PDB file of C-alpha atoms in Angstrom:
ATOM      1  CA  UNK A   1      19.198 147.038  67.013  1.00  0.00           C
ATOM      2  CA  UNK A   2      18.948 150.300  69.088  1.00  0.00           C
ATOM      3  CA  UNK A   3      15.233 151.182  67.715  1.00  0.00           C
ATOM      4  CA  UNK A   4      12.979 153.018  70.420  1.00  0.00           C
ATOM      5  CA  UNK A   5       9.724 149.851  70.752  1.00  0.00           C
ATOM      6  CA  UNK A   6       6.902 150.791  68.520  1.00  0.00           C
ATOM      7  CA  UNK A   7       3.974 153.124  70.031  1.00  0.00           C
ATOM      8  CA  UNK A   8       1.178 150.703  71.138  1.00  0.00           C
ATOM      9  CA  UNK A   9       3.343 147.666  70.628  1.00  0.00           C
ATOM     10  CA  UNK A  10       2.879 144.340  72.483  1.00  0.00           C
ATOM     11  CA  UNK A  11       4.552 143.155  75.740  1.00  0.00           C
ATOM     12  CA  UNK A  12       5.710 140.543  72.973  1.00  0.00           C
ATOM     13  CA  UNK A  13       7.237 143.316  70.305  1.00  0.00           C
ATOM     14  CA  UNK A  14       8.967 144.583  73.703  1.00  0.00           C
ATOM     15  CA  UNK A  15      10.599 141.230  74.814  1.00  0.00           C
ATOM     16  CA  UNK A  16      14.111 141.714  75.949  1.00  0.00           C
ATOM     17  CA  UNK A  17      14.637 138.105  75.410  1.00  0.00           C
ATOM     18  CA  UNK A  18      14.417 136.225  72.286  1.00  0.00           C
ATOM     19  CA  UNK A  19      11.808 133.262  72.412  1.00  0.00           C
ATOM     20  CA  UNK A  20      13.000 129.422  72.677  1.00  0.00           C
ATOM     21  CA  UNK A  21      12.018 128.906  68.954  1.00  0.00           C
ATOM     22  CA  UNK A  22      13.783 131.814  67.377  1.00  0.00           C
ATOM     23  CA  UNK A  23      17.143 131.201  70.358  1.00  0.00           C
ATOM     24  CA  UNK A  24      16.805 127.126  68.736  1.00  0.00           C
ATOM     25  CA  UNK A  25      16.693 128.619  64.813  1.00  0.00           C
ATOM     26  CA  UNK A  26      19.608 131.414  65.566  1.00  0.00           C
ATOM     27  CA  UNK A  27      21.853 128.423  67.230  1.00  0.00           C
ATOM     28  CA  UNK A  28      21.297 125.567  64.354  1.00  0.00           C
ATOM     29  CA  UNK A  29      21.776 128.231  61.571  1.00  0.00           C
ATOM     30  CA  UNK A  30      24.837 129.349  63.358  1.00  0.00           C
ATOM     31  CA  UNK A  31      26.013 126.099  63.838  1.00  0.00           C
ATOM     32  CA  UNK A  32      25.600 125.272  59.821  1.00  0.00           C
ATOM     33  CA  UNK A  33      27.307 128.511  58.975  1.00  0.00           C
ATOM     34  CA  UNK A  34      30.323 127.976  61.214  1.00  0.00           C
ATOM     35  CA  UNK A  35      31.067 125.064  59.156  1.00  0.00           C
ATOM     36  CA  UNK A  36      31.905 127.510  56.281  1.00  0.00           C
ATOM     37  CA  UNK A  37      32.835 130.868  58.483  1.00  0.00           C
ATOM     38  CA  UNK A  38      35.069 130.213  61.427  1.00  0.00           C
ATOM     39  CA  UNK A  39      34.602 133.453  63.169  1.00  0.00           C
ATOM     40  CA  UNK A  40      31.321 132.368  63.736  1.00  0.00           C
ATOM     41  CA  UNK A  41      32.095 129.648  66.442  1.00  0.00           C
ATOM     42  CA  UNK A  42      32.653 131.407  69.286  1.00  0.00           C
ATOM     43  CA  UNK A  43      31.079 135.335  68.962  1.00  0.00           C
ATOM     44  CA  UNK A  44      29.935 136.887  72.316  1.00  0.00           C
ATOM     45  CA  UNK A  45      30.291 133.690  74.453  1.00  0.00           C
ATOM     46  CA  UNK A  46      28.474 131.727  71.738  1.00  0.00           C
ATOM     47  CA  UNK A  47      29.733 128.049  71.258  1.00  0.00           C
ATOM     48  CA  UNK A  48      28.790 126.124  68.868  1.00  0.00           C
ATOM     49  CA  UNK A  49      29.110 122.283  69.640  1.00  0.00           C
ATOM     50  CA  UNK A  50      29.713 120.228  66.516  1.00  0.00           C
ATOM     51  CA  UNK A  51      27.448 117.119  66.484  1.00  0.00           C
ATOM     52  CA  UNK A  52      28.992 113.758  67.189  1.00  0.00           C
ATOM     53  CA  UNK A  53      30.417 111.641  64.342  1.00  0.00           C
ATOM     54  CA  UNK A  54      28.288 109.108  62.968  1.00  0.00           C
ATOM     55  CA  UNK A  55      29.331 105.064  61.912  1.00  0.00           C
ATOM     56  CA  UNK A  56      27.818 104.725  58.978  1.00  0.00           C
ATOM     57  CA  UNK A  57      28.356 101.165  59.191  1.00  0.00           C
ATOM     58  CA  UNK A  58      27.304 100.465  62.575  1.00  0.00           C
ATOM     59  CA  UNK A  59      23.511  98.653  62.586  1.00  0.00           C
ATOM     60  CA  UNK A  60      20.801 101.072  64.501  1.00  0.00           C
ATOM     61  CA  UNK A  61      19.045  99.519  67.028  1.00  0.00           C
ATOM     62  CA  UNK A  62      15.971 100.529  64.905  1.00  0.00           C
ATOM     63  CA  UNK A  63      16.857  97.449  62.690  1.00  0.00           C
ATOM     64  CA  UNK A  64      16.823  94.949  65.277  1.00  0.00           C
ATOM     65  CA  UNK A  65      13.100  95.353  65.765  1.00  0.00           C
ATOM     66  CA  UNK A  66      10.287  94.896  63.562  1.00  0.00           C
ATOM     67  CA  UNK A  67       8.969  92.840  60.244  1.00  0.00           C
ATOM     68  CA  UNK A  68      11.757  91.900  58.195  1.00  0.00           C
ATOM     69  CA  UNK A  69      10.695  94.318  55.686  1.00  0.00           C
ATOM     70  CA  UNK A  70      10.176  97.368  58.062  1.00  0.00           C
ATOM     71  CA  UNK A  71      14.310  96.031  59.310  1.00  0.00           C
ATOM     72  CA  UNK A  72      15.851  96.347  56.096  1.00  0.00           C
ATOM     73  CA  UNK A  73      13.999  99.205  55.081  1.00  0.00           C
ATOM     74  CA  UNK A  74      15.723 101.170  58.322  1.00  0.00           C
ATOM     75  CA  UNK A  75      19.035  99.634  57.116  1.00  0.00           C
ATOM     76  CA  UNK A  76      18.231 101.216  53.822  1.00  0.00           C
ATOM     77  CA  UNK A  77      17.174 104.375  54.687  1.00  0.00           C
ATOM     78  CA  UNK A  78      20.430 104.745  57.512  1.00  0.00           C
ATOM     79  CA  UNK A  79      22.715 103.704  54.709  1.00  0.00           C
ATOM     80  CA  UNK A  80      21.080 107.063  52.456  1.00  0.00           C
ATOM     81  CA  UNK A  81      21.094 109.108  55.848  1.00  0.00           C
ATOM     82  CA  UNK A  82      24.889 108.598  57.334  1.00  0.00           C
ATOM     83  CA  UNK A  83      26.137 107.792  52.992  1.00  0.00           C
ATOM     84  CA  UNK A  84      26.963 104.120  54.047  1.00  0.00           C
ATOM     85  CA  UNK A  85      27.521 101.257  52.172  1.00  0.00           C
ATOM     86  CA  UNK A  86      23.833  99.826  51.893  1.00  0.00           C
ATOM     87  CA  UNK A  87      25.228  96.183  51.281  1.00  0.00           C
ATOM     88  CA  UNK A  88      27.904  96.217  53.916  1.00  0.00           C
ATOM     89  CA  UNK A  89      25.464  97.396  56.501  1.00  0.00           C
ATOM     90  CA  UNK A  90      23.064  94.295  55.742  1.00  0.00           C
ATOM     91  CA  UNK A  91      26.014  91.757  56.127  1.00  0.00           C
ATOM     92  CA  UNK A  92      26.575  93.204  59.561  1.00  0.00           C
ATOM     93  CA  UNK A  93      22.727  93.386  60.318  1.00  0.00           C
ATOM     94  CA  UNK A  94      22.221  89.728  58.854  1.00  0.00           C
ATOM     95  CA  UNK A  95      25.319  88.595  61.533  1.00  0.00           C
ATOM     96  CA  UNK A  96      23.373  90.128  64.240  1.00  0.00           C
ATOM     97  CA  UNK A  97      20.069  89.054  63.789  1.00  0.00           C
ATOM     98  CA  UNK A  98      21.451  85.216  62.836  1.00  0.00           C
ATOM     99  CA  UNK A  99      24.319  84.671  64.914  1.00  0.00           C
ATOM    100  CA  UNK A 100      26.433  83.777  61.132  1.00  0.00           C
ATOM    101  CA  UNK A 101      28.899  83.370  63.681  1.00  0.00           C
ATOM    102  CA  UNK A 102      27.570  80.400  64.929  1.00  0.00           C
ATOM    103  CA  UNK A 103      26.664  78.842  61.686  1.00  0.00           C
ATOM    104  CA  UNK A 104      28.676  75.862  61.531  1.00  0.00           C
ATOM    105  CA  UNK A 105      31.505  75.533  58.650  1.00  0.00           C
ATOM    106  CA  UNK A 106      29.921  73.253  55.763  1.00  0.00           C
ATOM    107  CA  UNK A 107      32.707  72.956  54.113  1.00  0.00           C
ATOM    108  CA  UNK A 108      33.715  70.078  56.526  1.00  0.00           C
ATOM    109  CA  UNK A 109      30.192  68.581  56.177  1.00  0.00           C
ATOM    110  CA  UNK A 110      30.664  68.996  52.472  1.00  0.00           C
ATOM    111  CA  UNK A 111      34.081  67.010  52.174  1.00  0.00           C
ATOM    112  CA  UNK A 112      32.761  64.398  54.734  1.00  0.00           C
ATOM    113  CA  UNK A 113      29.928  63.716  52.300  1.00  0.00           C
ATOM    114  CA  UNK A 114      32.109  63.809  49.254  1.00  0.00           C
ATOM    115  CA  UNK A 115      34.547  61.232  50.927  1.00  0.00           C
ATOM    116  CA  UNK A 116      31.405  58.937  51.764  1.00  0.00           C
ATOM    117  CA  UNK A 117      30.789  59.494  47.927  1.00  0.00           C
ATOM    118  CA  UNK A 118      34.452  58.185  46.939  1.00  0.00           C
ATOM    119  CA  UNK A 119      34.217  55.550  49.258  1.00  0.00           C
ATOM    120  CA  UNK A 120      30.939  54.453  47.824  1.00  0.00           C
ATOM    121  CA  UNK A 121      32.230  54.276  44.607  1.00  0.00           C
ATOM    122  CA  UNK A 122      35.023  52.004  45.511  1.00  0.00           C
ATOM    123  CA  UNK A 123      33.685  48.989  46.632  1.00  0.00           C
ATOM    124  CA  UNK A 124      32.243  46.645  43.959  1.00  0.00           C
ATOM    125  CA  UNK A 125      29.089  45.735  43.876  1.00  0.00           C
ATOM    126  CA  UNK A 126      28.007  42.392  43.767  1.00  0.00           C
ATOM    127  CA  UNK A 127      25.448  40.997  41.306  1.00  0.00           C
TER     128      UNK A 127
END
């Protein structure tokens, strides 16, 4: 701020640099603030990137690995993180770990099995 270094000070006090932690802090509360204050994205060469978009629906590799239990409780926790659908997500993590795709349609096993039934029925039986 234009104030002469203290008498006695540290090399540290004197730092014409700022250190990595406080450059880090001034950055991410910059970045939060320029959400709100525009003028604040791009003030002597400083650019604030905004952070990539998030899927909320889109299964983390973090719930492909695991106990079952440790799985759904990443699901659950992503869902709170990224404010997805909780339920949606585990359809789409239950089609991935099971292949659903490849489950086979029992609705024609179903009807085959019902027309066996019918057919069953049908023919007399003799005493």
């Amino acid at each position: 701020l234009g104030d002469s270094p203290p008498l006695g000070g540290t090399a540290m006090a004197c730092a014409k640099e700022a250190q990595p932690y406080h450059k880090q802090t001034i950055h991410a509360v910059r970045r939060h603030l320029s959400q709100f204050w525009s003028r604040l994205v791009d003030i002597d060469g400083f650019a604030v990137t905004s952070a990539p978009e998030v899927d909320p629906l889109k299964v983390p590799k973090a719930a492909l690995e695991g106990s079952l239990f440790e799985m759904q409780l990443v699901l659950k926790q992503y869902a709170e993180k990224f404010g997805g659908d909780y339920e949606e997500l585990k359809q789409r993590w239950l089609a991935l770990c099971f292949h659903l795709e490849d489950v086979p349609v029992l609705k024609a096993f179903c009807q085959r099995r019902h027309r066996e039934h019918a057919l069953q029925r049908s023919i007399p039986r003799s005493k």
